[in-house]
Structures are given as C-alpha cells and as structure tokens.
Short mmCIF file of C-alpha atoms and ligand atoms in Angstrom, two decimals:
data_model
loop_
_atom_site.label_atom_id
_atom_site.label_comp_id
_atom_site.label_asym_id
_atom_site.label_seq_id
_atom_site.Cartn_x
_atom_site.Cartn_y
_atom_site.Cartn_z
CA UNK L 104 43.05 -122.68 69.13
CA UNK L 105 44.17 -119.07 70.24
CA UNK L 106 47.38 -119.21 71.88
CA UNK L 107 46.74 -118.89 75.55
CA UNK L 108 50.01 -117.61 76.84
CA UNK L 109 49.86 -114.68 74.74
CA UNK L 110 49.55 -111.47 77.20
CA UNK L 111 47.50 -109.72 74.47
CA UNK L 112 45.25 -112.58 73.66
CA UNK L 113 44.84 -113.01 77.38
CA UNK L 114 43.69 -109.14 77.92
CA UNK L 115 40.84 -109.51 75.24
CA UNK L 116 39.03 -112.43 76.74
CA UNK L 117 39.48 -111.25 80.14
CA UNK L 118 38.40 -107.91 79.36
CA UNK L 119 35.40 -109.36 76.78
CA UNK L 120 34.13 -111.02 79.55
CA UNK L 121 34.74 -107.96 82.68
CA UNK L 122 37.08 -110.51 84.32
CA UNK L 123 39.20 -108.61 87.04
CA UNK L 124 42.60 -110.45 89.05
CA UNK L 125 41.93 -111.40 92.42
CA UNK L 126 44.60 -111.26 94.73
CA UNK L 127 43.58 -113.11 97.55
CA UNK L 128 42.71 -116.16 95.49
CA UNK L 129 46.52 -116.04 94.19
CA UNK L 130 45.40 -115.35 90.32
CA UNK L 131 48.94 -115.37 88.50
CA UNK L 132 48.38 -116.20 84.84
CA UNK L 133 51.25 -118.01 83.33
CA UNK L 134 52.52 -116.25 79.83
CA UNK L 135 55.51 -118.36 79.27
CA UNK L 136 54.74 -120.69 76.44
CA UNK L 137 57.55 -122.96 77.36
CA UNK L 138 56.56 -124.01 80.67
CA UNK L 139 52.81 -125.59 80.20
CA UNK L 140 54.15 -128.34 78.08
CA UNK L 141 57.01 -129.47 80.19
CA UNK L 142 54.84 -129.42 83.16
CA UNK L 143 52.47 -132.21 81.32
CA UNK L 144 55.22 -133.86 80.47
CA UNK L 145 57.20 -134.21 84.20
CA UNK L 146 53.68 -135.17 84.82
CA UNK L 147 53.21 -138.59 82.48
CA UNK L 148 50.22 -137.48 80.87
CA UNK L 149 49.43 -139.65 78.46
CA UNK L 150 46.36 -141.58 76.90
CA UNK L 151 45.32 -143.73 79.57
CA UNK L 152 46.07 -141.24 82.23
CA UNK L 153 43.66 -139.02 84.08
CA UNK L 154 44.90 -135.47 85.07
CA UNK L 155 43.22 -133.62 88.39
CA UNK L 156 44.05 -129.76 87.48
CA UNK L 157 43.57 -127.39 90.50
CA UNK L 158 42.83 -123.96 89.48
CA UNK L 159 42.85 -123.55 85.62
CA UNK L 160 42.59 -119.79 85.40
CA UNK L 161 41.96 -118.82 81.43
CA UNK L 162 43.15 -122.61 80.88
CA UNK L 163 46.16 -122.43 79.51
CA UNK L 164 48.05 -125.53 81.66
CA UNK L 165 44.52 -127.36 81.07
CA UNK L 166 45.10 -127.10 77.15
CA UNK L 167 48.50 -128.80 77.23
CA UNK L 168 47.52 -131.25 79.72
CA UNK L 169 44.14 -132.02 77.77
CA UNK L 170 46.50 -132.44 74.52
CA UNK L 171 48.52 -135.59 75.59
CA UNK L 172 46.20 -136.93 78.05
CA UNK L 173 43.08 -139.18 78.53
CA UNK L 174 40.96 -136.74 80.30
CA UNK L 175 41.38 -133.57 82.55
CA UNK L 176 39.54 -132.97 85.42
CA UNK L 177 40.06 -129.11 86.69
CA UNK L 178 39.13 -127.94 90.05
CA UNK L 179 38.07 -124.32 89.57
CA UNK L 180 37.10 -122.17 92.98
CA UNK L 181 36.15 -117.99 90.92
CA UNK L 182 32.84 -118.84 89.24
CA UNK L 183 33.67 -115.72 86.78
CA UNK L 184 36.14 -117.96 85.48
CA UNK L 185 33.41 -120.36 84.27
CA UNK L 186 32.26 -118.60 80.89
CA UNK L 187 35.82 -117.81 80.14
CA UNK L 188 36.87 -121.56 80.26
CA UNK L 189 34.00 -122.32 78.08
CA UNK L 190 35.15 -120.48 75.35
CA UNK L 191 39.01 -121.15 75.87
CA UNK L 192 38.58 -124.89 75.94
CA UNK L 193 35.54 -125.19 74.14
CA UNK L 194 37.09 -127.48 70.96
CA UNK L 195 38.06 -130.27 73.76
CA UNK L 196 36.03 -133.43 74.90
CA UNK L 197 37.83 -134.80 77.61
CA UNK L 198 38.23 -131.60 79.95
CA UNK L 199 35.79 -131.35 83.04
CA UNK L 200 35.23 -127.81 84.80
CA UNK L 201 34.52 -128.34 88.16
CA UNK L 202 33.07 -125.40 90.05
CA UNK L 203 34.61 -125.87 93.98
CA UNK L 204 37.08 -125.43 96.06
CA UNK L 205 39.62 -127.97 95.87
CA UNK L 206 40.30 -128.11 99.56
CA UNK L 207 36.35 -129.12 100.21
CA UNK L 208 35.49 -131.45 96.81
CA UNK L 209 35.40 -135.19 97.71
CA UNK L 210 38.75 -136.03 95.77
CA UNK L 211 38.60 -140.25 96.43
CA UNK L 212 34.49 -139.56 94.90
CA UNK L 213 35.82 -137.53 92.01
CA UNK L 214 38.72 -140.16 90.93
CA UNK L 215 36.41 -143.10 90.74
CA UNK L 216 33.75 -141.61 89.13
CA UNK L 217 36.06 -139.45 86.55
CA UNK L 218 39.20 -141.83 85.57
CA UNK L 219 37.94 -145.68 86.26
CA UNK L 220 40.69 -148.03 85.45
CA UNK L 221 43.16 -144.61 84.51
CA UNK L 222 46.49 -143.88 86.09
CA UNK L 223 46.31 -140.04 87.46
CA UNK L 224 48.29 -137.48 88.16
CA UNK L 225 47.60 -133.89 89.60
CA UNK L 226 49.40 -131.12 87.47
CA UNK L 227 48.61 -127.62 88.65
CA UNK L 228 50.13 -123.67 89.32
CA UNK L 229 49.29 -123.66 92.75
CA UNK L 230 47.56 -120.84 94.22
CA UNK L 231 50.41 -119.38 96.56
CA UNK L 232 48.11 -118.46 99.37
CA UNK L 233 47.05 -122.11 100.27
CA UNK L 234 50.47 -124.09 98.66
CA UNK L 235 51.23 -126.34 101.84
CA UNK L 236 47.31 -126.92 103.09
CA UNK L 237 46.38 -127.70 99.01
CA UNK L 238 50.02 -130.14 99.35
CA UNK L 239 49.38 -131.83 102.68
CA UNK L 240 45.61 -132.78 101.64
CA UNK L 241 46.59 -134.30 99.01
CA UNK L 242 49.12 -136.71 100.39
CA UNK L 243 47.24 -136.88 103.83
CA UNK L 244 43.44 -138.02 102.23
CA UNK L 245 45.77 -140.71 100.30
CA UNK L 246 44.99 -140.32 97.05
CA UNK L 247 45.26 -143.42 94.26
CA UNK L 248 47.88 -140.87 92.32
CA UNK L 249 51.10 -141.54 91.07
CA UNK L 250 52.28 -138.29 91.51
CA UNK L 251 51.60 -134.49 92.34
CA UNK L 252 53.26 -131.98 89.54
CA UNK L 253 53.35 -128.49 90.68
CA UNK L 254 54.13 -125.29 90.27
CA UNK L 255 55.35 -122.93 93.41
CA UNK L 256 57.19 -120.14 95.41
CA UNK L 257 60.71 -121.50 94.73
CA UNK L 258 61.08 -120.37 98.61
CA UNK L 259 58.20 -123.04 99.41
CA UNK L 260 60.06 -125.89 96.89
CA UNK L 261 63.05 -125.39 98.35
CA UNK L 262 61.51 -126.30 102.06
CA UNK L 263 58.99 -129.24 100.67
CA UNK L 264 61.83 -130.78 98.36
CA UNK L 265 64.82 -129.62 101.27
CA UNK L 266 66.34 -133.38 102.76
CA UNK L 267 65.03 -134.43 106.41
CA UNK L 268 67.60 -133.95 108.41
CA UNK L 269 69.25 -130.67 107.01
CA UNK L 270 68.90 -127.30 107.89
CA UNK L 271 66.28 -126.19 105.17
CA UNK L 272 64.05 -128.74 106.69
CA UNK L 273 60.91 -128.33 108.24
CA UNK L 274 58.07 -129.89 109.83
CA UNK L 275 56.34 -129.86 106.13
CA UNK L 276 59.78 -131.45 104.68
CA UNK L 277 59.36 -134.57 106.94
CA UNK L 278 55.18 -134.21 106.26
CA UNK L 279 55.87 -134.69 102.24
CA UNK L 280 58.70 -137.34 102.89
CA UNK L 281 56.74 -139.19 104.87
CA UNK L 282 54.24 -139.31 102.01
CA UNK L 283 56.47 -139.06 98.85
CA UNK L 284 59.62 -138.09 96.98
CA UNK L 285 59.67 -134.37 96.38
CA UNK L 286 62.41 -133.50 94.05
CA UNK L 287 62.57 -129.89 92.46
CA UNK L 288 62.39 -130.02 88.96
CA UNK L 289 62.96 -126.48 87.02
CA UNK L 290 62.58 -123.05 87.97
CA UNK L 291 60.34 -119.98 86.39
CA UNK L 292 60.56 -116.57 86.68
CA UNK L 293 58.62 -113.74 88.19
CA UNK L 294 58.42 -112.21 84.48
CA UNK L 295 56.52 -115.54 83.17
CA UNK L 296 53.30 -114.50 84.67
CA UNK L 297 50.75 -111.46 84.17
CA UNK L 298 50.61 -109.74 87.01
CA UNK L 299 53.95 -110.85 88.24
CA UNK L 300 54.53 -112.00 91.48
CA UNK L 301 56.97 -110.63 94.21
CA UNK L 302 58.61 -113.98 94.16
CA UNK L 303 60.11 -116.32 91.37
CA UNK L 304 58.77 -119.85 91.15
CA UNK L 305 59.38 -123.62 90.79
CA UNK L 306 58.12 -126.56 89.36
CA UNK L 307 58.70 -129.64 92.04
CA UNK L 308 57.10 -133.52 91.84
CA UNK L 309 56.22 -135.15 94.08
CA UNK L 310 56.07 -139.08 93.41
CA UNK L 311 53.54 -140.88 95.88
CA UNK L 312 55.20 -143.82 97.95
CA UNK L 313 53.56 -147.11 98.08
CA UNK L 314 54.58 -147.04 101.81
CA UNK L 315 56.00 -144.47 104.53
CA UNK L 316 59.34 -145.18 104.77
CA UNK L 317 59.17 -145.23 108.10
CA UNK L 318 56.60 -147.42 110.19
CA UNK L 319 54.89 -144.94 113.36
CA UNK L 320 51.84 -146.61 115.30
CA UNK L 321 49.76 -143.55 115.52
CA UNK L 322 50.81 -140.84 112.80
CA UNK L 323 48.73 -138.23 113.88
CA UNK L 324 50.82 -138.55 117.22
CA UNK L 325 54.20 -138.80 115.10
CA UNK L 326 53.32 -135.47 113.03
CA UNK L 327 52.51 -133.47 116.82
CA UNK L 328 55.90 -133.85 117.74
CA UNK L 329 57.26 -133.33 113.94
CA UNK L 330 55.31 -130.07 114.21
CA UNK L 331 56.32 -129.45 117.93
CA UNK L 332 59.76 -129.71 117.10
CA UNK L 333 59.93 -127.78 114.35
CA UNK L 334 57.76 -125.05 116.22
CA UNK L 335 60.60 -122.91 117.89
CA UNK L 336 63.15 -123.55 115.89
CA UNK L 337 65.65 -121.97 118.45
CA UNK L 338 64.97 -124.29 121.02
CA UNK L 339 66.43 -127.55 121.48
CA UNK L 340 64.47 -130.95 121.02
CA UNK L 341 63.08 -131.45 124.94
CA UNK L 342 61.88 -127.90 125.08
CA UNK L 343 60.19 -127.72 122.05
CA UNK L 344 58.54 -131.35 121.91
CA UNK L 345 57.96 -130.60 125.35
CA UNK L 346 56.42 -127.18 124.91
CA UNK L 347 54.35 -127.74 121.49
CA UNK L 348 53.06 -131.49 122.96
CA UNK L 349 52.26 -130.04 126.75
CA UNK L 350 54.16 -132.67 128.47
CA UNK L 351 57.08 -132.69 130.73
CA UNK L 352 60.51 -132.15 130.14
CA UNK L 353 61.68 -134.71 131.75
CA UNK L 354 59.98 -137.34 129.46
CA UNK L 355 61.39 -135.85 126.35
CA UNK L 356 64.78 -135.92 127.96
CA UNK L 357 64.99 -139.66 128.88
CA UNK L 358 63.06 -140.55 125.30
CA UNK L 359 66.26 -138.81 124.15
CA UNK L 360 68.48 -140.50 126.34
CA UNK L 361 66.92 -144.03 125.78
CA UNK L 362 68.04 -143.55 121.98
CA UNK L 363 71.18 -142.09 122.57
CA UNK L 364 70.68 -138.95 121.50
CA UNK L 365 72.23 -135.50 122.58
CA UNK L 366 69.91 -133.59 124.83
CA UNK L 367 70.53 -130.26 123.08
CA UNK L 368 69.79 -131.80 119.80
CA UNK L 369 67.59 -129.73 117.43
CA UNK L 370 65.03 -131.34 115.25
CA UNK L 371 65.99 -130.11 112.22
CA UNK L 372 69.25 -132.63 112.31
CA UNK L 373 67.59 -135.35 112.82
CA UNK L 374 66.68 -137.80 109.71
CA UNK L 375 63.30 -139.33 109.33
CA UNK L 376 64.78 -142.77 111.06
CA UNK L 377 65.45 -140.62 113.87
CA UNK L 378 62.34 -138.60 114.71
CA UNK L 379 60.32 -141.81 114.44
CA UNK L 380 62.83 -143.84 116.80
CA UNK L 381 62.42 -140.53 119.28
CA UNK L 382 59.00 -140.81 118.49
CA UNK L 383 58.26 -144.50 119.83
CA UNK L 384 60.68 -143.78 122.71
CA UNK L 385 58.61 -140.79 123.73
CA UNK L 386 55.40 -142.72 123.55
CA UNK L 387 57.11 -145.42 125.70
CA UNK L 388 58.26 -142.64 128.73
CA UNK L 389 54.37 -140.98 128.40
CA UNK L 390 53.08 -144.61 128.56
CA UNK L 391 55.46 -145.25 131.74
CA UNK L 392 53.60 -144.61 134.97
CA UNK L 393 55.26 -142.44 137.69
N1 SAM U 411 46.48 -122.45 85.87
C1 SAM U 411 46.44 -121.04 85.59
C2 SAM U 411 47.78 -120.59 85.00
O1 SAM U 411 48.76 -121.31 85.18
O2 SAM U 411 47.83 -119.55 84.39
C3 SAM U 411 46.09 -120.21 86.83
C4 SAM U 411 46.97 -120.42 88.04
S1 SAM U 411 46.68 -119.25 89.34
C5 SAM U 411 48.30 -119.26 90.08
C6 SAM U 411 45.75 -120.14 90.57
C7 SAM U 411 44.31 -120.50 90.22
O3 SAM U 411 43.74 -121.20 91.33
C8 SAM U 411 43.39 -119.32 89.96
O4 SAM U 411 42.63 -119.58 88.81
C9 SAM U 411 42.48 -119.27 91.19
O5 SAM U 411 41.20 -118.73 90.94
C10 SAM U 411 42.41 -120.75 91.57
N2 SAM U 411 42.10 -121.03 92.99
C11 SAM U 411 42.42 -120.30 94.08
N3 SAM U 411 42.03 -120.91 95.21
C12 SAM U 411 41.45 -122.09 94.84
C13 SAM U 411 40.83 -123.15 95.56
N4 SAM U 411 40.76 -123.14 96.90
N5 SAM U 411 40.32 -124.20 94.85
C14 SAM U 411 40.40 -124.21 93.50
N6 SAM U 411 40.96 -123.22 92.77
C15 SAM U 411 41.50 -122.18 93.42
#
C-alpha cells in the first residue's frame, strides 16, 4: 500500500488522474502520518464496529480506519475523487464509496442496511465550510452512533467543546450538549495538510447521550430561544429572547423573574439547567392570557 500521507506520493495520483483542489468544498489533504491512526483509535474502531467516513479525499483517514475496523462506509460529495479512491483503496474489502452529499444521504437507511448488528462511529476531517450544519445533523436526525470523531478549526472545537454556561459558549455549545459530550481531544497544525489552511485544527469527540440531560417539552421551541439568546450577544436575556422569538418584553422579563433570575442576565452565563428552567417559564407567561 503506497503511503498516503506522503506529499509526493499524493502529487502523482492527483496529477495522474488531472485532479485539481477545490476550495469551496474545503479540500485540505492531511500529510501528517501521525494523526490518521490516532483518530481511528479515539474513535473505537474495531472488528465489530462500523465506521461512517464523511469526505475521504485521496483516502488516507479511510485506510487507517478500514485497517482496525469491521467495515467503512465513506460519504464522498467531488465525483473526480471517485477513480482516485479506486486505486488508493483498491486492496480493501470492507470500504464503501458512496457518491453524495452527506448532508442529503438518508443516514438512519445507510446504517441499517451497511452495519446490521455493528456498533458505529463517524470518524472524519470535516470540510470547514459546512463544520456546524455537517455536526448538528448528525446529532439532530439521532443517529444509532456511539460517537462522532472529528477533525476541525480549533476556533470551531473550542466553541462546540466550550462548557454551557461560560463565556466561549454559544448557541451551538448548548446544541451539542444537549445531544452529547464534546471534549477536545488533540490539536494539528496548519503545516499537516497540503494546501494548508489559514487556521490550525483540532480533533474533538463527541460521545452520543442516551438522553438530553435536560428534559424540554418541545425542543424545537427550546433551541429558538437558545439561538435567540445567543443572537446579539450584547444584549441582555429579555431583549434578545424577546427580539430573536418576536414576542414581548414583558413576557421574557417575568419568565425571568418567576425563576429568580437577574433581568440583565446574558445567556451565555446561564448553564443548561437554567436555559431550560427559563425555557418552561417562558412557555408558561406566552401560554398566560392577558
Ligand atoms: N479525509 C481527507 C483527508 O483527511 O485528507 C479529506 C478531508 S477534506 C478536509 C474534506 C473532504 O470532504 C473533501 O474530500 C471534500 O471533497 C469532501 N466534502 C466536501 N463537502 C462534502 C459534502 N457535503 N458531503 C460529502 N463530502 C464532502
């Protein structure tokens, strides 16, 4: 097997087969040899489980993954990428191509037909254009995975992994806690991919709850007023909610009184227990009639 991570080795087979870098669909090649394996390790790959791969590239993640685990599945969007993966990964069985974009594929369909009776995992260097959408549907469709290995800006780990409640938060912070542990796991350097990016990156995982650990009656109502809080930043909680949700002042102000919090509070200090207790207090004031 040709080693994948090698710049020069890379060049020929892109070049043998008129392959050009696309920007806009985030095409970063990892050439440090070091970081592949450990990724499919943080990962659990192993015999009986089944690794999703979003965006293989010249396959050099899918190689490590498809050493130490039951099958790989990769999720592939730039067709001129197919004949190149053919030949890179050509001498293994249990590695899929899939030709789509991951954000449109039927994931649940793909799971059950692919990896019956497997643990999975997802394991991918994200595309840095789409991190967050790619991120939140995953964890929003609910997924059977046990966890979500990834590679990103370190700017965007250090917001999805950041604790609810402190000042790195954001409405994507409480979105992935709500959903599952992120914790940041190692960081990687501009210099470890051809072209290199403006921005150094990180590897993060994300390990899927079994349940929220808080219980909201309507979430999609719950993550409107994460996101209106969140929204202007500068603004305190009742302007914000009240602004981003369309509804009055006033109700924000006595949701926040009926828990006891301060009126100038900003969102980004308040813990997931919080923003779901001002949550069910705000549905109780809309609820109220006049
Ligand atoms: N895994 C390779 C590596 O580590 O060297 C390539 C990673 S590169 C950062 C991102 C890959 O995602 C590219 O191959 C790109 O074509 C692919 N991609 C971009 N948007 C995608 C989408 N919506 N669905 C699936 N793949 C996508």
């Amino acid at each position: 097997m040709r080693n994948l991570s090698d710049i020069n080795v890379i060049k020929e087979i892109l070049s043998r087969h008129g392959f050009s870098f696309s920007k806009s669909l985030g095409q970063n090649f990892l050439i440090n040899p070091s970081v592949c394996p450990r990724m499919a390790e943080e990962c659990g790959a192993a015999d009986d489980m089944g690794v999703i791969e979003i965006g293989p590239g010249i396959g050099v993640l899918t190689a490590e993954l498809a050493k130490v685990s039951g099958k790989v599945v990769s999720v592939e969007l730039d067709s001129k990428l197919l004949p190149v993966l053919d030949e890179t990964l050509g001498e293994f069985d249990n590695v899929k191509i899939i030709n789509a974009d991951v954000l449109k594929i039927d994931l649940h369909r793909l799971i059950s037909e692919e990896f019956p009776g497997m643990r999975v995992a997802v394991c991918a260097n994200l595309p840095y254009y789409i991190t967050s959408p790619i991120i939140m549907h995953l964890l929003e469709s609910r997924l059977p995975v046990e966890n979500i290995t990834v590679m990103v800006q370190k700017e965007a780990a250090q917001r999805l992994c950041a604790r609810v409640g402190s000042r790195q938060s954001g409405a994507v912070t409480v979105a992935v806690d709500y959903y599952a542990q992120a914790e940041k796991l190692f960081d990687v350097s501009r210099g470890s991919f051809m072209p290199a990016p403006n921005v150094d990156s990180s590897v993060i995982r994300l390990t899927v709850r079994d349940e929220p650990p808080v219980s909201v009656s309507d979430e999609s109502g719950f993550f409107r007023m994460v996101r209106a809080s969140f929204g202007q930043r500068r603004k305190t909680a009742p302007n914000s909610i009240s602004a981003g949700m369309g509804i009055e002042k006033s109700k924000v102000t006595a949701a926040l009184e009926e828990v006891g919090f301060p009126l100038n509070v900003r969102a980004e200090s308040l813990t997931m227990e919080e923003l779901a207790e001002l949550y069910k207090a705000l549905r109780r004031q809309i609820q109220k009639r006049e």
